């Protein structure tokens, strides 16, 4: 049996470590073993591989010490590479620097701007000009609920009243047909699924839902559109039709070309040095071949990925085979050096 250690939050353990995954892994000769956070990592194991999603210098130091003491243990992923995704500004820098084979598709990131603590809000409003609505979100991603709070800002009034602590990222909102593509990456394995997203926002919709505050939490926008339909005399049947319409949008949305998604995933994986992540991809409503990467997450909710159990077990087997090959190549190289040394002694 190969031993894969895991160190995740209690919430992630509950959602990710399903019996279906544990059983499937055992059938393939893999034991998934929980790492005890109250004990030093070097006193646990032995492990062939460790997967983790923890933050903090103490944990990082423990992983570093483990790698020094046991260099054959594969750590997925390096903490310094994961930390790159804790900042919403630099996380998307990697997208703009990618050089991958492309067909008719183009990709990039939405225009965005960081509002620092020392900056004058009015200067930013002047710079942004008529580019509302904007998405406002915290720069830091630390796993807390607050770090995932996002607002849609409709106008200058909303920007002034926004209650997010600076620094914050102001990102252009791109109409994308109410559909978002979530691309899950597990080593060389890639799965793309489509989900409902914010609807396209025209000027009429913008004015009807902006309200007095001038901004709204993402989670409240769809509900408000439904309420507005009701307030304007829409029947419950019409509201139901709206909800069904959202489902139909997702159902009928064409998936991005598989080759394009695979190349984009491979490019990000190699550029970031990460094996376990997902990224959110949207398609511009005004140009069906134009795509935007709007977010990248480390070790996301993989339980929402179809057939996640078999994908992960295949990935663990890939890691084990890669490790065995590396060890085998090292032994061959060592034998060659020893044989060469013996031949030199014989010649003498």
CSV table of C-alpha atoms in Angstrom, one decimal:
chain,number,residue,atom,x,y,z
A,1,UNK,CA,0.0,0.0,0.0
A,2,UNK,CA,1.2,3.5,-0.8
A,3,UNK,CA,0.6,6.1,1.9
A,4,UNK,CA,-0.8,9.5,1.0
A,5,UNK,CA,-0.9,11.9,4.0
A,6,UNK,CA,-3.4,14.7,3.9
A,7,UNK,CA,-3.7,17.9,6.0
A,8,UNK,CA,-6.9,19.8,5.4
A,9,UNK,CA,-9.3,21.9,7.4
A,10,UNK,CA,-12.1,20.0,9.2
A,11,UNK,CA,-14.6,21.4,6.6
A,12,UNK,CA,-12.5,20.2,3.7
A,13,UNK,CA,-12.0,16.8,5.3
A,14,UNK,CA,-15.7,16.4,5.7
A,15,UNK,CA,-16.5,17.3,2.1
A,16,UNK,CA,-13.5,15.8,0.3
A,17,UNK,CA,-12.7,12.6,2.3
A,18,UNK,CA,-15.9,10.6,1.3
A,19,UNK,CA,-16.1,6.9,1.8
A,20,UNK,CA,-16.4,6.5,-2.0
A,21,UNK,CA,-12.9,8.1,-2.4
A,22,UNK,CA,-11.3,6.1,0.5
A,23,UNK,CA,-12.7,2.8,-0.9
A,24,UNK,CA,-11.7,3.6,-4.5
A,25,UNK,CA,-8.2,4.5,-3.3
A,26,UNK,CA,-7.8,1.2,-1.3
A,27,UNK,CA,-8.8,-0.8,-4.3
A,28,UNK,CA,-5.9,0.7,-6.1
A,29,UNK,CA,-3.4,0.1,-3.3
A,30,UNK,CA,-3.5,3.6,-1.8
A,31,UNK,CA,-4.0,4.5,1.9
A,32,UNK,CA,-5.2,8.0,2.7
A,33,UNK,CA,-4.0,9.0,6.1
A,34,UNK,CA,-5.0,12.1,8.0
A,35,UNK,CA,-2.0,14.1,9.4
A,36,UNK,CA,-2.5,15.1,13.1
A,37,UNK,CA,-1.9,18.9,13.3
A,38,UNK,CA,-1.1,18.7,17.0
A,39,UNK,CA,2.0,16.5,16.4
A,40,UNK,CA,5.2,17.4,14.6
A,41,UNK,CA,5.1,16.3,11.0
A,42,UNK,CA,8.5,14.6,11.2
A,43,UNK,CA,7.1,12.3,13.9
A,44,UNK,CA,4.3,11.0,11.6
A,45,UNK,CA,4.4,8.8,8.6
A,46,UNK,CA,6.1,7.4,6.7
A,47,UNK,CA,4.4,9.0,3.7
A,48,UNK,CA,5.0,8.6,0.0
A,49,UNK,CA,3.2,11.8,-0.7
A,50,UNK,CA,1.5,14.7,1.2
A,51,UNK,CA,-1.4,16.9,0.0
A,52,UNK,CA,-2.3,19.9,2.1
A,53,UNK,CA,-4.2,23.1,2.3
A,54,UNK,CA,-2.9,24.9,5.4
A,55,UNK,CA,-1.6,28.4,5.9
A,56,UNK,CA,1.1,29.8,8.3
A,57,UNK,CA,4.8,29.9,8.7
A,58,UNK,CA,4.8,27.0,11.3
A,59,UNK,CA,3.3,24.6,8.8
A,60,UNK,CA,5.5,25.8,6.0
A,61,UNK,CA,8.6,25.3,8.2
A,62,UNK,CA,7.5,21.7,9.0
A,63,UNK,CA,7.1,20.9,5.3
A,64,UNK,CA,10.5,22.3,4.6
A,65,UNK,CA,12.1,20.3,7.4
A,66,UNK,CA,10.3,17.2,6.1
A,67,UNK,CA,11.7,17.7,2.6
A,68,UNK,CA,15.2,18.1,4.0
A,69,UNK,CA,14.9,14.9,6.2
A,70,UNK,CA,12.9,12.9,3.7
A,71,UNK,CA,13.6,14.2,0.1
A,72,UNK,CA,11.7,11.3,-1.4
A,73,UNK,CA,8.4,12.4,0.0
A,74,UNK,CA,6.4,14.3,-2.7
A,75,UNK,CA,4.8,17.5,-1.3
A,76,UNK,CA,1.8,18.7,-3.3
A,77,UNK,CA,2.0,21.6,-3.6
A,78,UNK,CA,5.0,23.9,-2.6
A,79,UNK,CA,3.8,26.5,0.0
A,80,UNK,CA,5.5,29.4,-1.8
A,81,UNK,CA,3.6,28.5,-5.0
A,82,UNK,CA,0.3,28.3,-3.2
A,83,UNK,CA,0.9,31.7,-1.6
A,84,UNK,CA,0.9,33.3,-5.0
A,85,UNK,CA,-2.8,32.6,-5.1
A,86,UNK,CA,-3.5,34.4,-1.9
A,87,UNK,CA,-3.3,37.7,-3.7
A,88,UNK,CA,-6.0,38.5,-6.3
A,89,UNK,CA,-3.8,40.9,-8.1
A,90,UNK,CA,-0.7,38.8,-8.8
A,91,UNK,CA,-2.8,35.5,-9.2
A,92,UNK,CA,-4.0,36.7,-12.6
A,93,UNK,CA,-0.6,38.1,-13.7
A,94,UNK,CA,0.4,34.6,-14.8
A,95,UNK,CA,-2.5,34.5,-17.3
A,96,UNK,CA,-1.3,37.5,-19.2
A,97,UNK,CA,2.2,36.1,-19.6
A,98,UNK,CA,1.1,32.7,-20.9
A,99,UNK,CA,2.2,31.6,-24.4
A,100,UNK,CA,0.1,28.7,-25.5
A,101,UNK,CA,-1.0,27.3,-28.9
A,102,UNK,CA,-4.3,28.9,-29.8
A,103,UNK,CA,-6.9,28.3,-32.5
A,104,UNK,CA,-9.6,31.0,-33.0
A,105,UNK,CA,-9.9,31.5,-29.3
A,106,UNK,CA,-8.2,34.4,-27.4
A,107,UNK,CA,-7.9,34.8,-23.7
A,108,UNK,CA,-6.9,37.4,-21.1
A,109,UNK,CA,-8.1,38.9,-17.8
A,110,UNK,CA,-10.7,41.7,-17.3
A,111,UNK,CA,-9.3,45.2,-16.7
A,112,UNK,CA,-8.7,45.6,-13.0
A,113,UNK,CA,-7.3,48.2,-10.7
A,114,UNK,CA,-6.2,48.0,-7.0
A,115,UNK,CA,-7.5,50.7,-4.7
A,116,UNK,CA,-4.9,51.1,-1.9
A,117,UNK,CA,-5.5,52.6,1.5
A,118,UNK,CA,-3.7,55.9,0.7
A,119,UNK,CA,-5.5,56.5,-2.6
A,120,UNK,CA,-8.1,59.2,-3.2
A,121,UNK,CA,-11.5,57.6,-4.2
A,122,UNK,CA,-12.4,60.5,-6.4
A,123,UNK,CA,-9.2,60.1,-8.4
A,124,UNK,CA,-10.2,56.4,-9.0
A,125,UNK,CA,-13.7,57.4,-10.1
A,126,UNK,CA,-12.2,59.9,-12.6
A,127,UNK,CA,-9.9,57.2,-13.9
A,128,UNK,CA,-12.6,54.5,-14.2
A,129,UNK,CA,-14.9,56.8,-16.1
A,130,UNK,CA,-18.1,55.2,-17.6
A,131,UNK,CA,-17.0,51.6,-17.0
A,132,UNK,CA,-19.6,50.6,-14.4
A,133,UNK,CA,-20.6,48.1,-13.3
A,134,UNK,CA,-17.5,47.0,-11.5
A,135,UNK,CA,-16.7,44.0,-9.3
A,136,UNK,CA,-15.2,44.8,-5.9
A,137,UNK,CA,-13.4,42.2,-3.9
A,138,UNK,CA,-10.7,42.0,-1.2
A,139,UNK,CA,-7.1,41.7,-2.5
A,140,UNK,CA,-6.2,39.0,0.1
A,141,UNK,CA,-7.5,35.4,-0.2
A,142,UNK,CA,-7.0,33.8,3.2
A,143,UNK,CA,-9.8,31.1,3.2
A,144,UNK,CA,-12.1,33.2,5.4
A,145,UNK,CA,-15.7,33.9,4.4
A,146,UNK,CA,-14.9,37.7,4.3
A,147,UNK,CA,-12.1,37.1,1.7
A,148,UNK,CA,-14.7,35.6,-0.7
A,149,UNK,CA,-17.2,38.5,-0.3
A,150,UNK,CA,-17.7,40.2,-3.7
A,151,UNK,CA,-19.8,43.2,-4.6
A,152,UNK,CA,-21.2,44.5,-7.9
A,153,UNK,CA,-20.8,48.3,-7.9
A,154,UNK,CA,-23.2,50.1,-10.2
A,155,UNK,CA,-22.2,53.8,-10.0
A,156,UNK,CA,-20.1,56.4,-8.3
A,157,UNK,CA,-22.4,56.5,-5.3
A,158,UNK,CA,-21.9,52.8,-4.8
A,159,UNK,CA,-18.1,53.2,-5.0
A,160,UNK,CA,-18.2,55.9,-2.3
A,161,UNK,CA,-20.4,53.8,0.0
A,162,UNK,CA,-18.6,50.5,-0.4
A,163,UNK,CA,-17.8,49.0,2.9
A,164,UNK,CA,-14.8,46.8,2.0
A,165,UNK,CA,-11.6,47.3,3.8
A,166,UNK,CA,-8.8,48.5,1.5
A,167,UNK,CA,-6.8,47.4,-0.4
A,168,UNK,CA,-9.5,46.1,-2.7
A,169,UNK,CA,-9.5,45.0,-6.4
A,170,UNK,CA,-11.9,46.8,-8.7
A,171,UNK,CA,-12.5,44.5,-11.8
A,172,UNK,CA,-14.4,45.2,-14.9
A,173,UNK,CA,-17.6,43.3,-15.2
A,174,UNK,CA,-17.8,41.4,-18.5
A,175,UNK,CA,-21.2,40.3,-19.8
A,176,UNK,CA,-20.9,36.6,-20.3
A,177,UNK,CA,-24.3,35.2,-20.9
A,178,UNK,CA,-25.0,34.1,-17.3
A,179,UNK,CA,-22.7,31.1,-17.6
A,180,UNK,CA,-19.3,30.4,-16.0
A,181,UNK,CA,-17.0,27.6,-16.8
A,182,UNK,CA,-15.2,26.0,-13.8
A,183,UNK,CA,-12.0,24.2,-14.9
A,184,UNK,CA,-10.7,21.7,-12.4
A,185,UNK,CA,-7.0,20.7,-12.6
A,186,UNK,CA,-5.7,17.6,-10.8
A,187,UNK,CA,-2.1,17.1,-12.2
A,188,UNK,CA,-2.5,16.2,-15.9
A,189,UNK,CA,-6.2,15.6,-15.4
A,190,UNK,CA,-8.6,18.4,-16.4
A,191,UNK,CA,-12.4,18.6,-16.1
A,192,UNK,CA,-14.5,21.5,-17.3
A,193,UNK,CA,-18.1,22.1,-16.0
A,194,UNK,CA,-20.6,24.9,-16.6
A,195,UNK,CA,-22.5,26.7,-13.9
A,196,UNK,CA,-24.9,29.6,-13.7
A,197,UNK,CA,-23.5,33.0,-13.1
A,198,UNK,CA,-24.6,36.6,-13.0
A,199,UNK,CA,-26.9,37.5,-15.9
A,200,UNK,CA,-25.8,40.0,-18.5
A,201,UNK,CA,-26.4,43.6,-17.3
A,202,UNK,CA,-27.7,46.2,-19.8
A,203,UNK,CA,-28.3,49.8,-18.9
A,204,UNK,CA,-32.0,49.2,-18.1
A,205,UNK,CA,-31.2,46.4,-15.7
A,206,UNK,CA,-28.4,48.5,-14.2
A,207,UNK,CA,-30.8,51.3,-13.4
A,208,UNK,CA,-33.5,49.0,-12.0
A,209,UNK,CA,-31.3,47.1,-9.5
A,210,UNK,CA,-28.8,49.8,-8.5
A,211,UNK,CA,-31.0,51.1,-5.7
A,212,UNK,CA,-30.0,53.8,-3.2
A,213,UNK,CA,-26.8,52.1,-2.1
A,214,UNK,CA,-25.3,51.7,-5.6
A,215,UNK,CA,-23.8,48.3,-4.8
A,216,UNK,CA,-24.9,44.8,-4.1
A,217,UNK,CA,-23.5,41.5,-2.7
A,218,UNK,CA,-23.1,39.0,-5.5
A,219,UNK,CA,-25.3,36.5,-3.7
A,220,UNK,CA,-28.3,39.0,-3.6
A,221,UNK,CA,-28.3,40.0,-7.3
A,222,UNK,CA,-30.3,37.2,-8.8
A,223,UNK,CA,-32.8,37.4,-5.9
A,224,UNK,CA,-33.2,41.1,-6.5
A,225,UNK,CA,-33.9,40.6,-10.2
A,226,UNK,CA,-36.6,38.1,-9.2
A,227,UNK,CA,-38.1,40.6,-6.8
A,228,UNK,CA,-38.0,43.4,-9.4
A,229,UNK,CA,-40.0,41.1,-11.8
A,230,UNK,CA,-42.6,40.6,-9.0
A,231,UNK,CA,-42.7,44.4,-8.2
A,232,UNK,CA,-43.3,45.2,-11.8
A,233,UNK,CA,-46.4,43.0,-11.8
A,234,UNK,CA,-44.7,39.8,-12.8
A,235,UNK,CA,-46.7,36.7,-11.7
A,236,UNK,CA,-45.2,33.8,-9.9
A,237,UNK,CA,-45.3,31.9,-13.2
A,238,UNK,CA,-43.1,34.7,-14.8
A,239,UNK,CA,-40.6,34.5,-11.9
A,240,UNK,CA,-40.5,30.7,-12.4
A,241,UNK,CA,-39.9,31.3,-16.0
A,242,UNK,CA,-37.0,33.5,-15.2
A,243,UNK,CA,-35.4,30.8,-13.0
A,244,UNK,CA,-36.1,28.2,-15.7
A,245,UNK,CA,-34.5,30.5,-18.2
A,246,UNK,CA,-31.3,30.6,-16.1
A,247,UNK,CA,-31.2,26.8,-16.1
A,248,UNK,CA,-31.8,26.8,-19.8
A,249,UNK,CA,-28.9,29.2,-20.4
A,250,UNK,CA,-26.6,26.8,-18.7
A,251,UNK,CA,-28.0,23.8,-20.3
A,252,UNK,CA,-27.7,25.3,-23.8
A,253,UNK,CA,-24.4,27.0,-23.4
A,254,UNK,CA,-21.7,25.6,-25.7
A,255,UNK,CA,-18.6,24.3,-23.8
A,256,UNK,CA,-15.3,25.9,-24.7
A,257,UNK,CA,-13.2,23.8,-27.2
A,258,UNK,CA,-11.5,21.0,-25.2
A,259,UNK,CA,-8.1,21.5,-26.8
A,260,UNK,CA,-8.2,25.2,-25.8
A,261,UNK,CA,-9.2,24.4,-22.2
A,262,UNK,CA,-6.5,21.7,-21.9
A,263,UNK,CA,-3.7,24.0,-23.2
A,264,UNK,CA,-4.8,26.8,-20.9
A,265,UNK,CA,-4.8,24.4,-17.9
A,266,UNK,CA,-1.4,23.0,-18.8
A,267,UNK,CA,0.0,26.5,-19.3
A,268,UNK,CA,-1.3,27.6,-15.9
A,269,UNK,CA,-0.1,24.4,-14.2
A,270,UNK,CA,3.4,24.8,-15.5
A,271,UNK,CA,3.6,28.6,-15.0
A,272,UNK,CA,2.4,28.4,-11.4
A,273,UNK,CA,4.1,25.2,-10.4
A,274,UNK,CA,0.8,23.9,-8.9
A,275,UNK,CA,-1.0,20.6,-9.5
A,276,UNK,CA,-4.3,21.1,-7.6
A,277,UNK,CA,-6.3,24.1,-8.5
A,278,UNK,CA,-9.3,25.4,-10.5
A,279,UNK,CA,-9.9,28.5,-12.5
A,280,UNK,CA,-13.1,30.3,-13.5
A,281,UNK,CA,-13.5,31.0,-17.2
A,282,UNK,CA,-16.1,33.2,-18.8
A,283,UNK,CA,-16.9,33.9,-22.5
A,284,UNK,CA,-17.5,37.4,-23.7
A,285,UNK,CA,-21.1,37.8,-24.8
A,286,UNK,CA,-20.0,40.2,-27.5
A,287,UNK,CA,-17.3,37.9,-28.9
A,288,UNK,CA,-17.8,34.1,-28.8
A,289,UNK,CA,-14.1,33.4,-29.2
A,290,UNK,CA,-12.9,35.8,-26.4
A,291,UNK,CA,-12.4,34.2,-23.0
A,292,UNK,CA,-11.5,35.7,-19.6
A,293,UNK,CA,-9.9,34.0,-16.6
A,294,UNK,CA,-11.4,35.8,-13.6
A,295,UNK,CA,-10.3,33.8,-10.6
A,296,UNK,CA,-7.9,31.0,-9.6
A,297,UNK,CA,-8.4,28.9,-6.5
A,298,UNK,CA,-6.1,26.4,-4.7
A,299,UNK,CA,-7.6,23.0,-3.7
A,300,UNK,CA,-11.2,24.1,-4.5
A,301,UNK,CA,-14.3,22.1,-3.7
A,302,UNK,CA,-13.4,19.1,-5.7
A,303,UNK,CA,-16.4,17.2,-4.5
A,304,UNK,CA,-18.3,19.3,-7.1
A,305,UNK,CA,-16.2,17.9,-9.9
A,306,UNK,CA,-17.8,15.0,-11.7
A,307,UNK,CA,-16.1,11.6,-10.9
A,308,UNK,CA,-13.7,13.3,-8.6
A,309,UNK,CA,-12.9,10.0,-6.8
A,310,UNK,CA,-11.5,8.2,-9.9
A,311,UNK,CA,-9.7,11.4,-11.1
A,312,UNK,CA,-7.9,11.7,-7.8
A,313,UNK,CA,-7.0,8.1,-7.5
A,314,UNK,CA,-5.6,8.2,-11.0
A,315,UNK,CA,-3.6,11.2,-10.0
A,316,UNK,CA,-2.3,9.5,-6.8
A,317,UNK,CA,-1.2,6.6,-9.0
A,318,UNK,CA,0.5,9.0,-11.4
A,319,UNK,CA,2.4,10.5,-8.5
A,320,UNK,CA,3.5,7.1,-7.2
A,321,UNK,CA,4.6,5.9,-10.6
A,322,UNK,CA,6.5,9.1,-11.1
A,323,UNK,CA,8.2,8.7,-7.8
A,324,UNK,CA,9.1,5.0,-8.5
A,325,UNK,CA,10.5,6.0,-11.9
A,326,UNK,CA,12.6,8.7,-10.3
A,327,UNK,CA,13.9,6.4,-7.6
A,328,UNK,CA,14.6,3.7,-10.2
A,329,UNK,CA,16.5,6.1,-12.5
A,330,UNK,CA,18.5,7.2,-9.4
A,331,UNK,CA,19.5,3.6,-8.6
A,332,UNK,CA,20.5,3.0,-12.2
A,333,UNK,CA,22.7,6.1,-12.1
A,334,UNK,CA,24.2,5.1,-8.8
A,335,UNK,CA,25.0,1.6,-10.1
A,336,UNK,CA,26.6,3.1,-13.2
A,337,UNK,CA,28.8,5.3,-11.0
A,338,UNK,CA,29.8,2.3,-8.8
A,339,UNK,CA,30.6,0.1,-11.8
A,340,UNK,CA,32.7,2.9,-13.3
A,341,UNK,CA,34.6,3.2,-10.0
A,342,UNK,CA,35.2,-0.5,-9.9
A,343,UNK,CA,36.5,-0.5,-13.4
A,344,UNK,CA,38.9,2.3,-12.6
A,345,UNK,CA,40.2,0.3,-9.6
A,346,UNK,CA,40.7,-2.7,-11.8
A,347,UNK,CA,42.7,-0.7,-14.3
A,348,UNK,CA,44.9,0.5,-11.6
